mmCIF file of C-alpha atoms and ligand atoms in Angstrom:
data_model
loop_
_atom_site.group_PDB
_atom_site.id
_atom_site.type_symbol
_atom_site.label_atom_id
_atom_site.label_comp_id
_atom_site.label_asym_id
_atom_site.label_seq_id
_atom_site.Cartn_x
_atom_site.Cartn_y
_atom_site.Cartn_z
ATOM 1 C CA UNK I 1 123.606 29.892 0.023
ATOM 2 C CA UNK I 2 119.956 29.378 1.011
ATOM 3 C CA UNK I 3 118.438 32.864 2.396
ATOM 4 C CA UNK I 4 117.661 33.105 6.380
ATOM 5 C CA UNK I 5 113.763 34.473 6.813
ATOM 6 C CA UNK I 6 113.057 35.848 10.775
ATOM 7 C CA UNK I 7 110.295 35.085 11.316
ATOM 8 C CA UNK I 8 108.037 37.841 14.214
ATOM 9 C CA UNK I 9 104.979 37.470 16.633
ATOM 10 C CA UNK I 10 102.162 39.662 15.812
ATOM 11 C CA UNK I 11 101.388 42.906 18.153
ATOM 12 C CA UNK I 12 98.868 45.208 18.724
ATOM 13 C CA UNK I 13 100.319 47.307 21.754
ATOM 14 C CA UNK I 14 103.366 49.642 22.789
ATOM 15 C CA UNK I 15 105.335 47.184 24.109
ATOM 16 C CA UNK I 16 104.657 44.600 22.247
ATOM 17 C CA UNK I 17 106.120 46.609 18.971
ATOM 18 C CA UNK I 18 109.255 47.331 20.906
ATOM 19 C CA UNK I 19 109.600 43.946 21.318
ATOM 20 C CA UNK I 20 109.953 42.537 17.695
ATOM 21 C CA UNK I 21 111.424 45.813 17.539
ATOM 22 C CA UNK I 22 113.608 45.050 19.348
ATOM 23 C CA UNK I 23 113.535 41.258 18.807
ATOM 24 C CA UNK I 24 114.199 42.655 14.924
ATOM 25 C CA UNK I 25 117.757 44.418 15.236
ATOM 26 C CA UNK I 26 119.042 41.874 17.119
ATOM 27 C CA UNK I 27 117.709 39.889 13.657
ATOM 28 C CA UNK I 28 118.886 42.066 11.293
ATOM 29 C CA UNK I 29 122.572 42.031 14.011
ATOM 30 C CA UNK I 30 122.577 39.116 12.983
ATOM 31 C CA UNK I 31 123.246 39.295 9.872
ATOM 32 C CA UNK I 32 119.573 37.812 8.360
ATOM 33 C CA UNK I 33 118.779 38.022 5.226
ATOM 34 C CA UNK I 34 114.267 38.340 5.796
ATOM 35 C CA UNK I 35 111.767 39.386 8.553
ATOM 36 C CA UNK I 36 108.523 37.366 7.833
ATOM 37 C CA UNK I 37 106.017 39.673 9.835
ATOM 38 C CA UNK I 38 103.771 38.166 11.526
ATOM 39 C CA UNK I 39 102.793 34.422 12.565
ATOM 40 C CA UNK I 40 99.531 33.644 14.492
ATOM 41 C CA UNK I 41 97.482 35.781 16.582
ATOM 42 C CA UNK I 42 97.445 34.363 19.890
ATOM 43 C CA UNK I 43 93.771 33.582 21.294
ATOM 44 C CA UNK I 44 91.847 32.176 24.896
ATOM 45 C CA UNK I 45 88.328 30.363 23.559
ATOM 46 C CA UNK I 46 86.644 27.761 26.503
ATOM 47 C CA UNK I 47 85.517 26.124 23.422
ATOM 48 C CA UNK I 48 89.303 25.408 22.221
ATOM 49 C CA UNK I 49 90.135 21.090 23.683
ATOM 50 C CA UNK I 50 92.875 22.861 25.182
ATOM 51 C CA UNK I 51 91.123 26.835 26.187
ATOM 52 C CA UNK I 52 94.300 28.845 23.255
ATOM 53 C CA UNK I 53 95.207 28.697 19.850
ATOM 54 C CA UNK I 54 97.011 30.709 17.221
ATOM 55 C CA UNK I 55 93.909 32.070 14.748
ATOM 56 C CA UNK I 56 95.287 32.245 11.206
ATOM 57 C CA UNK I 57 93.441 34.192 8.470
ATOM 58 C CA UNK I 58 91.590 36.928 6.929
ATOM 59 C CA UNK I 59 90.804 38.220 10.561
ATOM 60 C CA UNK I 60 94.017 39.322 10.320
ATOM 61 C CA UNK I 61 95.049 40.350 7.821
ATOM 62 C CA UNK I 62 94.848 45.012 8.873
ATOM 63 C CA UNK I 63 97.162 43.806 11.874
ATOM 64 C CA UNK I 64 99.429 42.030 8.901
ATOM 65 C CA UNK I 65 99.276 45.631 7.387
ATOM 66 C CA UNK I 66 100.311 48.024 10.208
ATOM 67 C CA UNK I 67 103.003 45.722 11.444
ATOM 68 C CA UNK I 68 104.728 45.619 8.128
ATOM 69 C CA UNK I 69 104.971 49.367 7.378
ATOM 70 C CA UNK I 70 105.755 49.640 11.211
ATOM 71 C CA UNK I 71 109.200 47.136 10.707
ATOM 72 C CA UNK I 72 109.914 48.933 7.414
ATOM 73 C CA UNK I 73 109.672 52.091 8.589
ATOM 74 C CA UNK I 74 112.301 50.274 11.798
ATOM 75 C CA UNK I 75 114.173 49.301 9.190
ATOM 76 C CA UNK I 76 115.121 50.894 5.410
ATOM 77 C CA UNK I 77 115.043 49.571 2.177
ATOM 78 C CA UNK I 78 118.290 47.118 3.444
ATOM 79 C CA UNK I 79 116.525 43.844 4.665
ATOM 80 C CA UNK I 80 112.945 42.137 2.349
ATOM 81 C CA UNK I 81 110.290 41.694 4.308
ATOM 82 C CA UNK I 82 107.974 38.574 3.990
ATOM 83 C CA UNK I 83 104.245 39.223 5.095
ATOM 84 C CA UNK I 84 101.998 36.733 6.046
ATOM 85 C CA UNK I 85 98.785 36.531 7.491
ATOM 86 C CA UNK I 86 95.250 37.039 5.687
ATOM 87 C CA UNK I 87 96.451 36.767 2.579
ATOM 88 C CA UNK I 88 93.673 35.687 -0.091
ATOM 89 C CA UNK I 89 94.076 37.520 -2.977
ATOM 90 C CA UNK I 90 96.383 39.945 -5.387
ATOM 91 C CA UNK I 91 94.790 43.349 -3.392
ATOM 92 C CA UNK I 92 96.380 41.604 0.127
ATOM 93 C CA UNK I 93 99.885 41.026 -1.732
ATOM 94 C CA UNK I 94 99.608 44.682 -3.567
ATOM 95 C CA UNK I 95 98.941 46.048 0.343
ATOM 96 C CA UNK I 96 101.401 43.815 1.839
ATOM 97 C CA UNK I 97 103.697 45.200 -0.443
ATOM 98 C CA UNK I 98 102.768 48.830 -0.711
ATOM 99 C CA UNK I 99 103.169 48.610 2.471
ATOM 100 C CA UNK I 100 106.856 47.683 2.857
ATOM 101 C CA UNK I 101 106.409 43.850 2.556
ATOM 102 C CA UNK I 102 108.695 42.197 -0.270
ATOM 103 C CA UNK I 103 107.285 38.933 -0.414
ATOM 104 C CA UNK I 104 104.278 37.577 0.520
ATOM 105 C CA UNK I 105 103.499 33.915 2.734
ATOM 106 C CA UNK I 106 100.081 32.574 2.977
ATOM 107 C CA UNK I 107 98.956 29.566 5.225
ATOM 108 C CA UNK I 108 94.715 29.987 5.252
ATOM 109 C CA UNK I 109 94.439 30.802 1.718
ATOM 110 C CA UNK I 110 95.866 27.626 0.599
ATOM 111 C CA UNK I 111 92.790 25.200 2.829
ATOM 112 C CA UNK I 112 90.366 27.189 1.902
ATOM 113 C CA UNK I 113 91.120 27.740 -2.344
ATOM 114 C CA UNK I 114 93.303 24.942 -2.451
ATOM 115 C CA UNK I 115 96.899 25.278 -4.311
ATOM 116 C CA UNK I 116 95.175 27.422 -6.874
ATOM 117 C CA UNK I 117 95.725 29.967 -4.708
ATOM 118 C CA UNK I 118 99.179 30.977 -5.243
ATOM 119 C CA UNK I 119 98.615 30.961 -9.450
ATOM 120 C CA UNK I 120 95.439 32.976 -9.015
ATOM 121 C CA UNK I 121 97.591 35.523 -6.399
ATOM 122 C CA UNK I 122 100.412 35.903 -9.307
ATOM 123 C CA UNK I 123 97.816 36.281 -12.467
ATOM 124 C CA UNK I 124 96.077 39.215 -10.887
ATOM 125 C CA UNK I 125 99.412 40.458 -9.852
ATOM 126 C CA UNK I 126 100.240 40.123 -13.546
ATOM 127 C CA UNK I 127 97.272 41.779 -14.972
ATOM 128 C CA UNK I 128 96.902 44.667 -12.544
ATOM 129 C CA UNK I 129 100.803 46.239 -12.946
ATOM 130 C CA UNK I 130 99.696 45.013 -17.093
ATOM 131 C CA UNK I 131 96.473 47.066 -16.860
ATOM 132 C CA UNK I 132 98.570 49.554 -15.583
ATOM 133 C CA UNK I 133 101.839 50.001 -16.989
ATOM 134 C CA UNK I 134 103.649 48.586 -13.862
ATOM 135 C CA UNK I 135 107.240 46.395 -14.553
ATOM 136 C CA UNK I 136 109.280 45.868 -10.977
ATOM 137 C CA UNK I 137 107.395 44.731 -7.450
ATOM 138 C CA UNK I 138 110.128 47.831 -7.066
ATOM 139 C CA UNK I 139 107.793 49.913 -9.452
ATOM 140 C CA UNK I 140 103.972 48.300 -7.706
ATOM 141 C CA UNK I 141 105.390 49.416 -4.087
ATOM 142 C CA UNK I 142 105.908 52.825 -5.073
ATOM 143 C CA UNK I 143 103.401 53.425 -7.874
ATOM 144 C CA UNK I 144 99.581 55.719 -7.133
ATOM 145 C CA UNK I 145 97.747 52.772 -8.599
HETATM 146 C C1 FMN K 201 97.325 24.736 10.926
HETATM 147 C C2 FMN K 201 98.772 25.459 10.927
HETATM 148 C C3 FMN K 201 99.904 24.866 11.286
HETATM 149 C C4 FMN K 201 100.817 26.015 11.104
HETATM 150 N N1 FMN K 201 101.716 25.877 12.125
HETATM 151 C C5 FMN K 201 103.388 26.310 12.192
HETATM 152 C C6 FMN K 201 103.744 26.528 13.062
HETATM 153 O O1 FMN K 201 104.407 25.096 13.215
HETATM 154 N N2 FMN K 201 105.623 26.943 12.630
HETATM 155 C C7 FMN K 201 104.934 28.852 12.301
HETATM 156 O O2 FMN K 201 105.630 28.923 12.300
HETATM 157 N N3 FMN K 201 104.062 29.224 11.742
HETATM 158 C C8 FMN K 201 102.730 27.923 11.439
HETATM 159 N N4 FMN K 201 101.262 29.194 12.019
HETATM 160 C C9 FMN K 201 101.613 29.791 10.788
HETATM 161 C C10 FMN K 201 101.486 30.149 9.568
HETATM 162 O O3 FMN K 201 102.457 29.941 9.182
HETATM 163 C C11 FMN K 201 101.060 31.495 8.967
HETATM 164 O O4 FMN K 201 101.751 32.425 9.765
HETATM 165 C C12 FMN K 201 100.046 32.244 11.060
HETATM 166 O O5 FMN K 201 98.924 31.043 10.011
HETATM 167 C C13 FMN K 201 98.965 33.193 9.092
HETATM 168 O O6 FMN K 201 99.264 33.583 7.731
HETATM 169 P P1 FMN K 201 97.267 32.951 7.313
HETATM 170 O O7 FMN K 201 96.135 33.592 7.504
HETATM 171 O O8 FMN K 201 97.340 32.573 5.912
HETATM 172 O O9 FMN K 201 97.351 31.312 7.579
HETATM 173 C C14 FMN K 201 100.307 27.229 11.364
HETATM 174 C C15 FMN K 201 98.935 28.342 11.383
HETATM 175 C C16 FMN K 201 98.293 26.666 11.391
HETATM 176 C C17 FMN K 201 97.079 27.482 11.051
#
């Protein structure tokens, strides 16, 4: 059976955090396999044709790392977290994994770099781990390196 990932919106205040953590708890109770954290950030800007939109890409990374860390603290180790928002490089992926992610997802990186962005992240991760004698993502998550 295909795993079910549920995608959460980002948040940047206590009320948003509580709302998202409530959604996470409900999703877990319903038996989902993984949480994706997070989505585009809502922005309003008169220069946009409809006055609002969703911000993606590098400006999202710090929030992604924070949100992954906070959701991981909430749910323990049993459910996977897929980090999404501002991931462009293997170093971004490593930060997300150390914050508690099991996998990473990206979109905007594809627009800037093309499909090779996935290969480059994988090659970068493999090199980083080989150089440090790290054999798994679980080991990487715990490593001090
Ligand atoms: C043009 C565009 C269309 C998107 N469409 C969707 C969508 O239909 N559903 C969704 O959950 N996220 C959608 N997203 C959000 C991305 O899946 C992703 O969560 C977000 O862009 C943050 O990741 P990134 O910084 O790697 O792009 C879209 C993003 C962009 C830029």
